[in-house]
Every structure is written in structure tokens, then in C-alpha cells.
Amino acid sequence: MSGSLDYQQLSSTLQQLEEELRRLGWWEETPPEPSALASTQPFHADTLAFQQWLQWIFIPRVRELIANEERLPGRCDITPMGEVAWREEQPEQVEPLLFLLRSLDRQLSSDT
């Protein structure tokens, strides 16, 4: 992924993801404790809910990569984690989020 249009599309998808998390009331105003953000587990699964990981780790990190025009991950596969994390939620509630995660997976996995 190298063109500015790719960065623009990715930025747009991240913004849509943030908006959807806000719509669901899952966007938090107060950050987690620093120790929760320091986890070494995948998705910080031992200290954060998946939506917290998206808000406090994933979205800011990808936005930073875009802002600095750094190389983006060559592969992304976060949709399965969303499917597991939100399996107890109403499907119609989380499907828009899963759609956006699938889009991010495709965008971040399309080029290296």
C-alpha cells in the first residue's frame, strides 16, 4: 500500500470505525491504566476488551503510520478476533463493526 489514495481510504475506514464505536457507546473518554496498555498478549486480551484495544492501540498506531507515511503492515487479520470478542452481542449491532474490520483486513493485506 503506497499511494496517498490508499492512505486516504484507510484513514476513512478508521474514522468510520471510530464513529461506529461511538454510536454503540463503546468509545471511552478515559484511557485505561498504563499497565493495561503495556500488555504483551495479542490484542492485549488479558487487560483490554477488544473495542478498547481498537480504540487505544490499533487505531492510534495505524493513524501514526499514515501520518508519518510509514510502511503499513503487509498483513492484517483482526476480523476473527472481533467475531470472537463480540459473539455474545446482537448480530445486527456488531455487523457494521465486523464489516469495517473486514475492510481494514483487506486494505492492510492488499500490498506489502
mmCIF file of C-alpha atoms in Angstrom:
data_model
loop_
_atom_site.group_PDB
_atom_site.id
_atom_site.type_symbol
_atom_site.label_atom_id
_atom_site.label_comp_id
_atom_site.label_asym_id
_atom_site.label_seq_id
_atom_site.Cartn_x
_atom_site.Cartn_y
_atom_site.Cartn_z
ATOM 1 C CA MET A 1 0.000 0.000 0.000
ATOM 2 C CA SER A 2 1.865 3.046 -1.123
ATOM 3 C CA GLY A 3 -0.286 5.730 -2.724
ATOM 4 C CA SER A 4 -1.914 8.682 -0.986
ATOM 5 C CA LEU A 5 -5.311 7.373 -2.098
ATOM 6 C CA ASP A 6 -4.614 4.181 -0.166
ATOM 7 C CA TYR A 7 -3.773 6.229 2.929
ATOM 8 C CA GLN A 8 -6.925 8.298 2.409
ATOM 9 C CA GLN A 9 -9.095 5.201 2.089
ATOM 10 C CA LEU A 10 -7.535 3.661 5.177
ATOM 11 C CA SER A 11 -7.975 6.906 7.140
ATOM 12 C CA SER A 12 -11.618 6.996 6.107
ATOM 13 C CA THR A 13 -12.189 3.410 7.249
ATOM 14 C CA LEU A 14 -10.509 4.126 10.600
ATOM 15 C CA GLN A 15 -12.755 7.182 11.031
ATOM 16 C CA GLN A 16 -15.832 5.084 10.248
ATOM 17 C CA LEU A 17 -14.691 2.501 12.796
ATOM 18 C CA GLU A 18 -14.316 5.206 15.439
ATOM 19 C CA GLU A 19 -17.758 6.599 14.600
ATOM 20 C CA GLU A 20 -19.349 3.154 14.876
ATOM 21 C CA LEU A 21 -17.682 2.504 18.238
ATOM 22 C CA ARG A 22 -19.004 5.881 19.421
ATOM 23 C CA ARG A 23 -22.501 5.089 18.114
ATOM 24 C CA LEU A 24 -22.519 1.900 20.169
ATOM 25 C CA GLY A 25 -21.304 3.753 23.260
ATOM 26 C CA TRP A 26 -18.074 1.742 23.266
ATOM 27 C CA TRP A 27 -15.727 4.698 22.760
ATOM 28 C CA GLU A 28 -14.211 5.699 26.091
ATOM 29 C CA GLU A 29 -13.171 9.175 27.191
ATOM 30 C CA THR A 30 -10.760 7.958 29.870
ATOM 31 C CA PRO A 31 -7.784 5.842 28.852
ATOM 32 C CA PRO A 32 -7.091 2.554 30.610
ATOM 33 C CA GLU A 33 -4.368 2.339 33.226
ATOM 34 C CA PRO A 34 -0.845 2.381 31.744
ATOM 35 C CA SER A 35 -0.323 -1.192 32.931
ATOM 36 C CA ALA A 36 -3.290 -2.317 30.799
ATOM 37 C CA LEU A 37 -1.711 -0.686 27.756
ATOM 38 C CA ALA A 38 1.634 -2.370 28.444
ATOM 39 C CA SER A 39 0.357 -5.920 27.959
ATOM 40 C CA THR A 40 2.367 -8.200 25.713
ATOM 41 C CA GLN A 41 -0.557 -10.516 24.920
ATOM 42 C CA PRO A 42 -2.062 -10.413 21.418
ATOM 43 C CA PHE A 43 -4.785 -7.766 21.284
ATOM 44 C CA HIS A 44 -3.972 -7.041 24.965
ATOM 45 C CA ALA A 45 -6.627 -9.686 25.594
ATOM 46 C CA ASP A 46 -5.582 -10.081 29.221
ATOM 47 C CA THR A 47 -6.127 -6.399 30.073
ATOM 48 C CA LEU A 48 -8.452 -4.802 27.500
ATOM 49 C CA ALA A 49 -11.760 -5.554 25.827
ATOM 50 C CA PHE A 50 -11.328 -5.839 22.061
ATOM 51 C CA GLN A 51 -13.048 -2.498 21.448
ATOM 52 C CA GLN A 52 -10.629 -0.894 23.928
ATOM 53 C CA TRP A 53 -7.700 -2.391 22.013
ATOM 54 C CA LEU A 54 -9.098 -0.932 18.802
ATOM 55 C CA GLN A 55 -9.503 2.499 20.393
ATOM 56 C CA TRP A 56 -6.315 2.765 22.417
ATOM 57 C CA ILE A 57 -3.830 0.634 20.454
ATOM 58 C CA PHE A 58 -4.833 -0.220 16.880
ATOM 59 C CA ILE A 59 -6.486 2.966 15.593
ATOM 60 C CA PRO A 60 -3.837 5.345 17.015
ATOM 61 C CA ARG A 61 -0.970 3.173 15.768
ATOM 62 C CA VAL A 62 -2.303 2.927 12.216
ATOM 63 C CA ARG A 63 -3.082 6.663 12.205
ATOM 64 C CA GLU A 64 0.502 7.323 13.300
ATOM 65 C CA LEU A 65 1.831 5.158 10.472
ATOM 66 C CA ILE A 66 -0.340 7.055 7.991
ATOM 67 C CA ALA A 67 0.638 10.479 9.362
ATOM 68 C CA ASN A 68 4.327 9.611 9.101
ATOM 69 C CA GLU A 69 3.820 7.866 5.750
ATOM 70 C CA GLU A 70 5.467 4.793 7.206
ATOM 71 C CA ARG A 71 5.191 1.313 5.826
ATOM 72 C CA LEU A 72 1.876 -0.275 6.745
ATOM 73 C CA PRO A 73 1.528 -3.881 7.882
ATOM 74 C CA GLY A 74 1.634 -6.265 4.958
ATOM 75 C CA ARG A 75 -0.978 -8.491 6.515
ATOM 76 C CA CYS A 76 -3.873 -7.860 8.852
ATOM 77 C CA ASP A 77 -6.395 -10.372 10.154
ATOM 78 C CA ILE A 78 -8.307 -8.801 13.040
ATOM 79 C CA THR A 79 -11.851 -9.718 11.982
ATOM 80 C CA PRO A 80 -11.750 -13.167 13.640
ATOM 81 C CA MET A 81 -10.894 -11.522 16.966
ATOM 82 C CA GLY A 82 -13.898 -9.236 16.597
ATOM 83 C CA GLU A 83 -16.117 -12.221 15.820
ATOM 84 C CA VAL A 84 -14.952 -13.975 18.985
ATOM 85 C CA ALA A 85 -14.968 -10.894 21.215
ATOM 86 C CA TRP A 86 -18.462 -9.831 20.195
ATOM 87 C CA ARG A 87 -20.108 -13.243 19.811
ATOM 88 C CA GLU A 88 -22.469 -12.502 22.718
ATOM 89 C CA GLU A 89 -23.642 -9.225 21.164
ATOM 90 C CA GLN A 90 -26.636 -8.868 18.886
ATOM 91 C CA PRO A 91 -25.506 -9.631 15.297
ATOM 92 C CA GLU A 92 -27.217 -6.533 13.899
ATOM 93 C CA GLN A 93 -25.356 -4.444 16.472
ATOM 94 C CA VAL A 94 -21.860 -5.668 15.610
ATOM 95 C CA GLU A 95 -22.176 -6.437 11.900
ATOM 96 C CA PRO A 96 -21.276 -2.855 10.899
ATOM 97 C CA LEU A 97 -18.118 -3.156 13.013
ATOM 98 C CA LEU A 98 -17.232 -6.525 11.514
ATOM 99 C CA PHE A 99 -17.788 -5.111 8.031
ATOM 100 C CA LEU A 100 -15.294 -2.330 8.804
ATOM 101 C CA LEU A 101 -12.797 -4.803 10.272
ATOM 102 C CA ARG A 102 -13.047 -6.924 7.117
ATOM 103 C CA SER A 103 -12.422 -3.810 5.074
ATOM 104 C CA LEU A 104 -9.352 -2.972 7.162
ATOM 105 C CA ASP A 105 -8.074 -6.525 6.811
ATOM 106 C CA ARG A 106 -8.391 -6.264 3.014
ATOM 107 C CA GLN A 107 -6.837 -2.801 2.832
ATOM 108 C CA LEU A 108 -3.881 -3.699 5.033
ATOM 109 C CA SER A 109 -3.315 -7.065 3.367
ATOM 110 C CA SER A 110 -3.584 -5.971 -0.251
ATOM 111 C CA ASP A 111 0.018 -4.835 -0.707
ATOM 112 C CA THR A 112 3.251 -5.145 1.208
#
